[in-house]
Amino acid sequence: MLTAALPVKLQALATAKAHLASAQASLTSAQQDLRQKESDLTQANLVLAAAQKQVTKDQSDLTVGQTTLAAKKLTLKTLQQAPATLAQAQAAVKQAQVAYDAAVAAATLAQNQATHDAATLAELQATANTAKETLSRAQANLAKLERQQSYNDALTSTATKTPSTTPSVTRTATPSATAETTKQADEPEALDNQENKASVKSVTMPKAQRHLANSQDKSAKLVLPQTNAVSNPVLSVWGLVLGALVGMFGLARRKQRD
């Protein structure tokens, strides 16, 4: 029975070996497929990584493109609004030009006003200087006239107080004394002879003559004490004064020579 069962067992063993070999072959094939799949998976992962990288790049490009698009839209909007912006700029330029012209006109007016004011000031200064000079001359003339009026009063007083015998004094005067007296009378300095008690101070002959003529009424008539004749008052007074002066200065000159 053991012998009869042996072939069966051998057949079963052979079948089992065959199955084992087939299984090993299937395993080897499966392992090869697995390695291929693993290789394919690795390649797929590489492709996926590259794809992800490209996606990231594309996303970045998309962002840049969107930004550029927004800028282009803004530029387009600006270009669309350019006519209005240009009109506003032109209006601003016109306003600035008007303001500039007004400023230039104001500056020119101010410059002209300043020039006019300077000329007016110079004219007023010149007028003031002229008025000052006129005032100085008037004051000097007034002082001169006051002094000459004092001379006139002194001469008139001297002529009034001179005695009627004054012409007799003139006979004592020599020609040299008369010339000296005339020279001294023409000098514009004050005359003061301490030896002559009836001295006449600060007498100037031409000035006295003019102011005697101006101070008397030319139409008035006086009677000379010597001749009782009617004569011009200026000539009468001048004759008295001249006679008195010639006599007094002649006497003074003689005393000085002695």
PDB file of C-alpha atoms in Angstrom:
ATOM      1  CA  MET A   1       0.000   0.000   0.000  1.00  0.00           C
ATOM      2  CA  LEU A   2       2.923   2.215   0.722  1.00  0.00           C
ATOM      3  CA  THR A   3       4.287   1.434  -2.754  1.00  0.00           C
ATOM      4  CA  ALA A   4       0.952   2.160  -4.345  1.00  0.00           C
ATOM      5  CA  ALA A   5       0.691   5.521  -2.564  1.00  0.00           C
ATOM      6  CA  LEU A   6       4.245   6.569  -3.417  1.00  0.00           C
ATOM      7  CA  PRO A   7       3.596   7.584  -7.022  1.00  0.00           C
ATOM      8  CA  VAL A   8       0.678   9.613  -5.951  1.00  0.00           C
ATOM      9  CA  LYS A   9       2.754  11.392  -3.415  1.00  0.00           C
ATOM     10  CA  LEU A  10       5.544  11.921  -5.911  1.00  0.00           C
ATOM     11  CA  GLN A  11       3.026  13.297  -8.360  1.00  0.00           C
ATOM     12  CA  ALA A  12       1.655  15.570  -5.717  1.00  0.00           C
ATOM     13  CA  LEU A  13       5.207  16.627  -4.837  1.00  0.00           C
ATOM     14  CA  ALA A  14       5.974  17.349  -8.449  1.00  0.00           C
ATOM     15  CA  THR A  15       2.768  19.300  -8.758  1.00  0.00           C
ATOM     16  CA  ALA A  16       3.616  21.199  -5.624  1.00  0.00           C
ATOM     17  CA  LYS A  17       7.093  21.955  -6.965  1.00  0.00           C
ATOM     18  CA  ALA A  18       5.552  23.096 -10.195  1.00  0.00           C
ATOM     19  CA  HIS A  19       3.179  25.315  -8.308  1.00  0.00           C
ATOM     20  CA  LEU A  20       6.101  26.595  -6.230  1.00  0.00           C
ATOM     21  CA  ALA A  21       8.117  27.372  -9.307  1.00  0.00           C
ATOM     22  CA  SER A  22       5.122  29.090 -10.853  1.00  0.00           C
ATOM     23  CA  ALA A  23       4.592  31.004  -7.653  1.00  0.00           C
ATOM     24  CA  GLN A  24       8.255  31.985  -7.567  1.00  0.00           C
ATOM     25  CA  ALA A  25       8.057  33.084 -11.155  1.00  0.00           C
ATOM     26  CA  SER A  26       4.944  35.087 -10.330  1.00  0.00           C
ATOM     27  CA  LEU A  27       6.720  36.518  -7.304  1.00  0.00           C
ATOM     28  CA  THR A  28       9.713  37.461  -9.408  1.00  0.00           C
ATOM     29  CA  SER A  29       7.447  39.044 -11.978  1.00  0.00           C
ATOM     30  CA  ALA A  30       5.527  40.813  -9.249  1.00  0.00           C
ATOM     31  CA  GLN A  31       8.762  42.059  -7.745  1.00  0.00           C
ATOM     32  CA  GLN A  32       9.848  43.331 -11.133  1.00  0.00           C
ATOM     33  CA  ASP A  33       6.490  45.005 -11.568  1.00  0.00           C
ATOM     34  CA  LEU A  34       6.860  46.483  -8.106  1.00  0.00           C
ATOM     35  CA  ARG A  35      10.279  47.865  -8.920  1.00  0.00           C
ATOM     36  CA  GLN A  36       8.893  49.262 -12.162  1.00  0.00           C
ATOM     37  CA  LYS A  37       6.014  50.795 -10.327  1.00  0.00           C
ATOM     38  CA  GLU A  38       8.374  52.245  -7.776  1.00  0.00           C
ATOM     39  CA  SER A  39      10.463  53.673 -10.603  1.00  0.00           C
ATOM     40  CA  ASP A  40       7.337  55.000 -12.256  1.00  0.00           C
ATOM     41  CA  LEU A  41       6.239  56.448  -8.938  1.00  0.00           C
ATOM     42  CA  THR A  42       9.595  58.147  -8.481  1.00  0.00           C
ATOM     43  CA  GLN A  43       9.392  59.541 -11.979  1.00  0.00           C
ATOM     44  CA  ALA A  44       5.842  60.610 -11.350  1.00  0.00           C
ATOM     45  CA  ASN A  45       6.946  62.343  -8.167  1.00  0.00           C
ATOM     46  CA  LEU A  46       9.654  64.143 -10.126  1.00  0.00           C
ATOM     47  CA  VAL A  47       7.120  65.159 -12.731  1.00  0.00           C
ATOM     48  CA  LEU A  48       4.773  66.256  -9.971  1.00  0.00           C
ATOM     49  CA  ALA A  49       7.504  68.340  -8.349  1.00  0.00           C
ATOM     50  CA  ALA A  50       8.343  69.912 -11.685  1.00  0.00           C
ATOM     51  CA  ALA A  51       4.668  70.512 -12.292  1.00  0.00           C
ATOM     52  CA  GLN A  52       4.275  72.066  -8.857  1.00  0.00           C
ATOM     53  CA  LYS A  53       7.293  74.250  -9.541  1.00  0.00           C
ATOM     54  CA  GLN A  54       5.789  75.310 -12.839  1.00  0.00           C
ATOM     55  CA  VAL A  55       2.497  75.968 -11.133  1.00  0.00           C
ATOM     56  CA  THR A  56       4.272  78.165  -8.607  1.00  0.00           C
ATOM     57  CA  LYS A  57       6.025  79.990 -11.428  1.00  0.00           C
ATOM     58  CA  ASP A  58       2.786  80.334 -13.293  1.00  0.00           C
ATOM     59  CA  GLN A  59       1.116  81.690 -10.183  1.00  0.00           C
ATOM     60  CA  SER A  60       3.923  84.229  -9.808  1.00  0.00           C
ATOM     61  CA  ASP A  61       3.637  85.142 -13.466  1.00  0.00           C
ATOM     62  CA  LEU A  62      -0.087  85.442 -13.003  1.00  0.00           C
ATOM     63  CA  THR A  63       0.408  87.803 -10.080  1.00  0.00           C
ATOM     64  CA  VAL A  64       2.859  89.881 -12.092  1.00  0.00           C
ATOM     65  CA  GLY A  65       0.490  89.817 -15.012  1.00  0.00           C
ATOM     66  CA  GLN A  66      -2.377  90.932 -12.817  1.00  0.00           C
ATOM     67  CA  THR A  67      -0.241  93.757 -11.422  1.00  0.00           C
ATOM     68  CA  THR A  68       0.796  94.754 -14.919  1.00  0.00           C
ATOM     69  CA  LEU A  69      -2.792  94.562 -16.015  1.00  0.00           C
ATOM     70  CA  ALA A  70      -3.852  96.800 -13.148  1.00  0.00           C
ATOM     71  CA  ALA A  71      -1.099  99.256 -14.074  1.00  0.00           C
ATOM     72  CA  LYS A  72      -2.162  99.152 -17.693  1.00  0.00           C
ATOM     73  CA  LYS A  73      -5.754  99.745 -16.661  1.00  0.00           C
ATOM     74  CA  LEU A  74      -4.639 102.693 -14.534  1.00  0.00           C
ATOM     75  CA  THR A  75      -2.568 104.019 -17.425  1.00  0.00           C
ATOM     76  CA  LEU A  76      -5.505 103.570 -19.726  1.00  0.00           C
ATOM     77  CA  LYS A  77      -7.736 105.376 -17.270  1.00  0.00           C
ATOM     78  CA  THR A  78      -5.158 108.149 -16.970  1.00  0.00           C
ATOM     79  CA  LEU A  79      -4.953 108.391 -20.732  1.00  0.00           C
ATOM     80  CA  GLN A  80      -8.715 108.485 -20.909  1.00  0.00           C
ATOM     81  CA  GLN A  81      -8.704 111.295 -18.356  1.00  0.00           C
ATOM     82  CA  ALA A  82      -5.768 113.058 -20.065  1.00  0.00           C
ATOM     83  CA  PRO A  83      -7.931 115.646 -21.873  1.00  0.00           C
ATOM     84  CA  ALA A  84      -9.568 116.718 -18.617  1.00  0.00           C
ATOM     85  CA  THR A  85      -6.212 116.710 -16.836  1.00  0.00           C
ATOM     86  CA  LEU A  86      -4.691 118.724 -19.667  1.00  0.00           C
ATOM     87  CA  ALA A  87      -7.541 121.217 -19.489  1.00  0.00           C
ATOM     88  CA  GLN A  88      -7.044 121.556 -15.741  1.00  0.00           C
ATOM     89  CA  ALA A  89      -3.307 122.056 -16.246  1.00  0.00           C
ATOM     90  CA  GLN A  90      -3.965 124.693 -18.905  1.00  0.00           C
ATOM     91  CA  ALA A  91      -6.393 126.480 -16.582  1.00  0.00           C
ATOM     92  CA  ALA A  92      -3.815 126.374 -13.791  1.00  0.00           C
ATOM     93  CA  VAL A  93      -1.194 127.800 -16.162  1.00  0.00           C
ATOM     94  CA  LYS A  94      -3.559 130.604 -17.163  1.00  0.00           C
ATOM     95  CA  GLN A  95      -4.292 131.408 -13.528  1.00  0.00           C
ATOM     96  CA  ALA A  96      -0.575 131.395 -12.743  1.00  0.00           C
ATOM     97  CA  GLN A  97       0.060 133.676 -15.738  1.00  0.00           C
ATOM     98  CA  VAL A  98      -2.645 136.088 -14.564  1.00  0.00           C
ATOM     99  CA  ALA A  99      -1.191 136.088 -11.052  1.00  0.00           C
ATOM    100  CA  TYR A 100       2.302 136.633 -12.461  1.00  0.00           C
ATOM    101  CA  ASP A 101       1.151 139.506 -14.665  1.00  0.00           C
ATOM    102  CA  ALA A 102      -0.615 141.085 -11.691  1.00  0.00           C
ATOM    103  CA  ALA A 103       2.523 140.714  -9.577  1.00  0.00           C
ATOM    104  CA  VAL A 104       4.659 142.263 -12.332  1.00  0.00           C
ATOM    105  CA  ALA A 105       2.193 145.139 -12.705  1.00  0.00           C
ATOM    106  CA  ALA A 106       2.164 145.681  -8.947  1.00  0.00           C
ATOM    107  CA  ALA A 107       5.958 145.610  -8.839  1.00  0.00           C
ATOM    108  CA  THR A 108       6.161 148.074 -11.744  1.00  0.00           C
ATOM    109  CA  LEU A 109       3.625 150.349 -10.072  1.00  0.00           C
ATOM    110  CA  ALA A 110       5.535 150.159  -6.804  1.00  0.00           C
ATOM    111  CA  GLN A 111       8.796 150.924  -8.623  1.00  0.00           C
ATOM    112  CA  ASN A 112       7.226 153.879 -10.410  1.00  0.00           C
ATOM    113  CA  GLN A 113       5.717 155.104  -7.146  1.00  0.00           C
ATOM    114  CA  ALA A 114       9.086 154.740  -5.423  1.00  0.00           C
ATOM    115  CA  THR A 115      10.779 156.660  -8.246  1.00  0.00           C
ATOM    116  CA  HIS A 116       8.100 159.349  -8.098  1.00  0.00           C
ATOM    117  CA  ASP A 117       8.394 159.512  -4.314  1.00  0.00           C
ATOM    118  CA  ALA A 118      12.167 159.833  -4.590  1.00  0.00           C
ATOM    119  CA  ALA A 119      11.813 162.621  -7.155  1.00  0.00           C
ATOM    120  CA  THR A 120       9.168 164.322  -5.022  1.00  0.00           C
ATOM    121  CA  LEU A 121      11.395 163.993  -1.972  1.00  0.00           C
ATOM    122  CA  ALA A 122      14.327 165.483  -3.871  1.00  0.00           C
ATOM    123  CA  GLU A 123      12.117 168.313  -5.121  1.00  0.00           C
ATOM    124  CA  LEU A 124      10.774 168.961  -1.640  1.00  0.00           C
ATOM    125  CA  GLN A 125      14.302 168.850  -0.242  1.00  0.00           C
ATOM    126  CA  ALA A 126      15.454 171.346  -2.861  1.00  0.00           C
ATOM    127  CA  THR A 127      12.439 173.542  -2.090  1.00  0.00           C
ATOM    128  CA  ALA A 128      13.202 173.300   1.615  1.00  0.00           C
ATOM    129  CA  ASN A 129      16.841 174.203   0.999  1.00  0.00           C
ATOM    130  CA  THR A 130      15.792 177.151  -1.149  1.00  0.00           C
ATOM    131  CA  ALA A 131      13.307 178.247   1.497  1.00  0.00           C
ATOM    132  CA  LYS A 132      15.981 177.890   4.153  1.00  0.00           C
ATOM    133  CA  GLU A 133      18.407 179.992   2.127  1.00  0.00           C
ATOM    134  CA  THR A 134      15.675 182.552   1.507  1.00  0.00           C
ATOM    135  CA  LEU A 135      14.895 182.612   5.219  1.00  0.00           C
ATOM    136  CA  SER A 136      18.572 183.034   6.066  1.00  0.00           C
ATOM    137  CA  ARG A 137      18.900 185.881   3.581  1.00  0.00           C
ATOM    138  CA  ALA A 138      15.709 187.453   4.890  1.00  0.00           C
ATOM    139  CA  GLN A 139      16.925 187.164   8.477  1.00  0.00           C
ATOM    140  CA  ALA A 140      20.306 188.611   7.528  1.00  0.00           C
ATOM    141  CA  ASN A 141      18.622 191.394   5.593  1.00  0.00           C
ATOM    142  CA  LEU A 142      16.307 192.075   8.533  1.00  0.00           C
ATOM    143  CA  ALA A 143      19.248 192.236  10.924  1.00  0.00           C
ATOM    144  CA  LYS A 144      21.062 194.482   8.465  1.00  0.00           C
ATOM    145  CA  LEU A 145      18.050 196.743   8.141  1.00  0.00           C
ATOM    146  CA  GLU A 146      17.635 196.846  11.894  1.00  0.00           C
ATOM    147  CA  ARG A 147      21.283 197.840  12.294  1.00  0.00           C
ATOM    148  CA  GLN A 148      20.962 200.423   9.581  1.00  0.00           C
ATOM    149  CA  GLN A 149      17.769 201.684  11.193  1.00  0.00           C
ATOM    150  CA  SER A 150      19.766 202.068  14.380  1.00  0.00           C
ATOM    151  CA  TYR A 151      22.392 203.943  12.366  1.00  0.00           C
ATOM    152  CA  ASN A 152      19.663 206.074  10.869  1.00  0.00           C
ATOM    153  CA  ASP A 153      18.211 206.823  14.292  1.00  0.00           C
ATOM    154  CA  ALA A 154      21.686 207.670  15.606  1.00  0.00           C
ATOM    155  CA  LEU A 155      22.375 209.954  12.652  1.00  0.00           C
ATOM    156  CA  THR A 156      18.984 211.597  12.961  1.00  0.00           C
ATOM    157  CA  SER A 157      19.521 212.078  16.684  1.00  0.00           C
ATOM    158  CA  THR A 158      22.997 213.500  16.066  1.00  0.00           C
ATOM    159  CA  ALA A 159      21.712 215.791  13.344  1.00  0.00           C
ATOM    160  CA  THR A 160      18.927 216.980  15.615  1.00  0.00           C
ATOM    161  CA  LYS A 161      21.317 217.706  18.482  1.00  0.00           C
ATOM    162  CA  THR A 162      23.988 219.398  16.286  1.00  0.00           C
ATOM    163  CA  PRO A 163      24.078 223.219  16.927  1.00  0.00           C
ATOM    164  CA  SER A 164      23.433 225.650  14.092  1.00  0.00           C
ATOM    165  CA  THR A 165      27.059 226.760  14.159  1.00  0.00           C
ATOM    166  CA  THR A 166      28.178 223.385  12.860  1.00  0.00           C
ATOM    167  CA  PRO A 167      29.214 224.685   9.406  1.00  0.00           C
ATOM    168  CA  SER A 168      31.729 226.996  11.106  1.00  0.00           C
ATOM    169  CA  VAL A 169      33.544 223.935  12.315  1.00  0.00           C
ATOM    170  CA  THR A 170      34.217 222.791   8.783  1.00  0.00           C
ATOM    171  CA  ARG A 171      36.700 225.575   8.231  1.00  0.00           C
ATOM    172  CA  THR A 172      39.143 223.864  10.555  1.00  0.00           C
ATOM    173  CA  ALA A 173      39.196 220.724   8.464  1.00  0.00           C
ATOM    174  CA  THR A 174      42.065 220.341   6.052  1.00  0.00           C
ATOM    175  CA  PRO A 175      41.748 218.505   2.727  1.00  0.00           C
ATOM    176  CA  SER A 176      43.778 215.647   4.116  1.00  0.00           C
ATOM    177  CA  ALA A 177      41.520 215.452   7.142  1.00  0.00           C
ATOM    178  CA  THR A 178      38.458 215.510   4.894  1.00  0.00           C
ATOM    179  CA  ALA A 179      39.848 212.695   2.749  1.00  0.00           C
ATOM    180  CA  GLU A 180      40.741 210.693   5.843  1.00  0.00           C
ATOM    181  CA  THR A 181      37.292 211.301   7.254  1.00  0.00           C
ATOM    182  CA  THR A 182      35.633 210.200   4.015  1.00  0.00           C
ATOM    183  CA  LYS A 183      37.814 207.083   3.932  1.00  0.00           C
ATOM    184  CA  GLN A 184      36.918 206.223   7.495  1.00  0.00           C
ATOM    185  CA  ALA A 185      33.246 206.902   6.821  1.00  0.00           C
ATOM    186  CA  ASP A 186      33.283 204.474   3.876  1.00  0.00           C
ATOM    187  CA  GLU A 187      34.735 201.676   6.020  1.00  0.00           C
ATOM    188  CA  PRO A 188      32.034 199.103   7.093  1.00  0.00           C
ATOM    189  CA  GLU A 189      33.340 199.051  10.688  1.00  0.00           C
ATOM    190  CA  ALA A 190      32.097 200.823  13.822  1.00  0.00           C
ATOM    191  CA  LEU A 191      33.549 204.265  14.524  1.00  0.00           C
ATOM    192  CA  ASP A 192      34.316 205.067  18.116  1.00  0.00           C
ATOM    193  CA  ASN A 193      36.544 208.029  18.957  1.00  0.00           C
ATOM    194  CA  GLN A 194      37.012 208.168  22.708  1.00  0.00           C
ATOM    195  CA  GLU A 195      38.579 211.636  22.484  1.00  0.00           C
ATOM    196  CA  ASN A 196      35.464 212.995  20.806  1.00  0.00           C
ATOM    197  CA  LYS A 197      32.637 213.178  23.365  1.00  0.00           C
ATOM    198  CA  ALA A 198      30.078 213.561  20.614  1.00  0.00           C
ATOM    199  CA  SER A 199      31.224 210.446  18.760  1.00  0.00           C
ATOM    200  CA  VAL A 200      28.919 208.616  16.359  1.00  0.00           C
ATOM    201  CA  LYS A 201      29.181 204.825  16.554  1.00  0.00           C
ATOM    202  CA  SER A 202      28.895 202.329  13.704  1.00  0.00           C
ATOM    203  CA  VAL A 203      28.194 204.765  10.851  1.00  0.00           C
ATOM    204  CA  THR A 204      28.428 203.743   7.203  1.00  0.00           C
ATOM    205  CA  MET A 205      28.011 206.649   4.841  1.00  0.00           C
ATOM    206  CA  PRO A 206      26.412 204.997   1.778  1.00  0.00           C
ATOM    207  CA  LYS A 207      24.079 202.892   3.952  1.00  0.00           C
ATOM    208  CA  ALA A 208      23.115 205.901   6.050  1.00  0.00           C
ATOM    209  CA  GLN A 209      22.412 207.868   2.897  1.00  0.00           C
ATOM    210  CA  ARG A 210      20.137 205.153   1.484  1.00  0.00           C
ATOM    211  CA  HIS A 211      18.193 204.623   4.678  1.00  0.00           C
ATOM    212  CA  LEU A 212      17.911 208.330   5.387  1.00  0.00           C
ATOM    213  CA  ALA A 213      16.381 208.688   1.935  1.00  0.00           C
ATOM    214  CA  ASN A 214      13.998 205.755   2.540  1.00  0.00           C
ATOM    215  CA  SER A 215      13.015 206.758   6.048  1.00  0.00           C
ATOM    216  CA  GLN A 216      11.909 210.303   5.146  1.00  0.00           C
ATOM    217  CA  ASP A 217       8.898 211.337   3.159  1.00  0.00           C
ATOM    218  CA  LYS A 218      10.234 212.747  -0.081  1.00  0.00           C
ATOM    219  CA  SER A 219       7.279 215.065  -0.372  1.00  0.00           C
ATOM    220  CA  ALA A 220       7.811 216.663   3.056  1.00  0.00           C
ATOM    221  CA  LYS A 221       9.460 220.040   3.320  1.00  0.00           C
ATOM    222  CA  LEU A 222      11.580 221.330   6.186  1.00  0.00           C
ATOM    223  CA  VAL A 223      13.052 224.733   6.938  1.00  0.00           C
ATOM    224  CA  LEU A 224      16.828 224.857   7.313  1.00  0.00           C
ATOM    225  CA  PRO A 225      17.882 226.518  10.557  1.00  0.00           C
ATOM    226  CA  GLN A 226      20.561 228.611   8.836  1.00  0.00           C
ATOM    227  CA  THR A 227      18.735 229.955   5.775  1.00  0.00           C
ATOM    228  CA  ASN A 228      15.070 229.475   6.685  1.00  0.00           C
ATOM    229  CA  ALA A 229      14.711 228.040   3.166  1.00  0.00           C
ATOM    230  CA  VAL A 230      12.469 225.185   2.244  1.00  0.00           C
ATOM    231  CA  SER A 231      14.474 222.105   1.212  1.00  0.00           C
ATOM    232  CA  ASN A 232      14.276 218.363   0.857  1.00  0.00           C
ATOM    233  CA  PRO A 233      14.561 216.751   4.323  1.00  0.00           C
ATOM    234  CA  VAL A 234      17.052 214.154   3.183  1.00  0.00           C
ATOM    235  CA  LEU A 235      19.460 216.746   1.804  1.00  0.00           C
ATOM    236  CA  SER A 236      19.024 218.911   4.875  1.00  0.00           C
ATOM    237  CA  VAL A 237      19.745 216.121   7.313  1.00  0.00           C
ATOM    238  CA  TRP A 238      22.569 214.815   5.159  1.00  0.00           C
ATOM    239  CA  GLY A 239      24.171 218.248   5.035  1.00  0.00           C
ATOM    240  CA  LEU A 240      23.983 218.594   8.782  1.00  0.00           C
ATOM    241  CA  VAL A 241      25.365 215.120   9.346  1.00  0.00           C
ATOM    242  CA  LEU A 242      28.143 215.545   6.800  1.00  0.00           C
ATOM    243  CA  GLY A 243      29.166 218.869   8.274  1.00  0.00           C
ATOM    244  CA  ALA A 244      29.171 217.497  11.793  1.00  0.00           C
ATOM    245  CA  LEU A 245      31.142 214.422  10.797  1.00  0.00           C
ATOM    246  CA  VAL A 246      33.735 216.402   8.842  1.00  0.00           C
ATOM    247  CA  GLY A 247      34.199 218.770  11.734  1.00  0.00           C
ATOM    248  CA  MET A 248      34.434 216.094  14.378  1.00  0.00           C
ATOM    249  CA  PHE A 249      36.757 213.819  12.420  1.00  0.00           C
ATOM    250  CA  GLY A 250      38.901 216.728  11.352  1.00  0.00           C
ATOM    251  CA  LEU A 251      39.271 217.780  14.977  1.00  0.00           C
ATOM    252  CA  ALA A 252      40.023 214.218  16.012  1.00  0.00           C
ATOM    253  CA  ARG A 253      42.599 213.886  13.234  1.00  0.00           C
ATOM    254  CA  ARG A 254      44.313 217.098  14.324  1.00  0.00           C
ATOM    255  CA  LYS A 255      44.452 215.908  17.912  1.00  0.00           C
ATOM    256  CA  GLN A 256      45.962 212.621  16.795  1.00  0.00           C
ATOM    257  CA  ARG A 257      48.658 214.432  14.790  1.00  0.00           C
ATOM    258  CA  ASP A 258      49.424 216.710  17.741  1.00  0.00           C
TER     259      ASP A 258
END
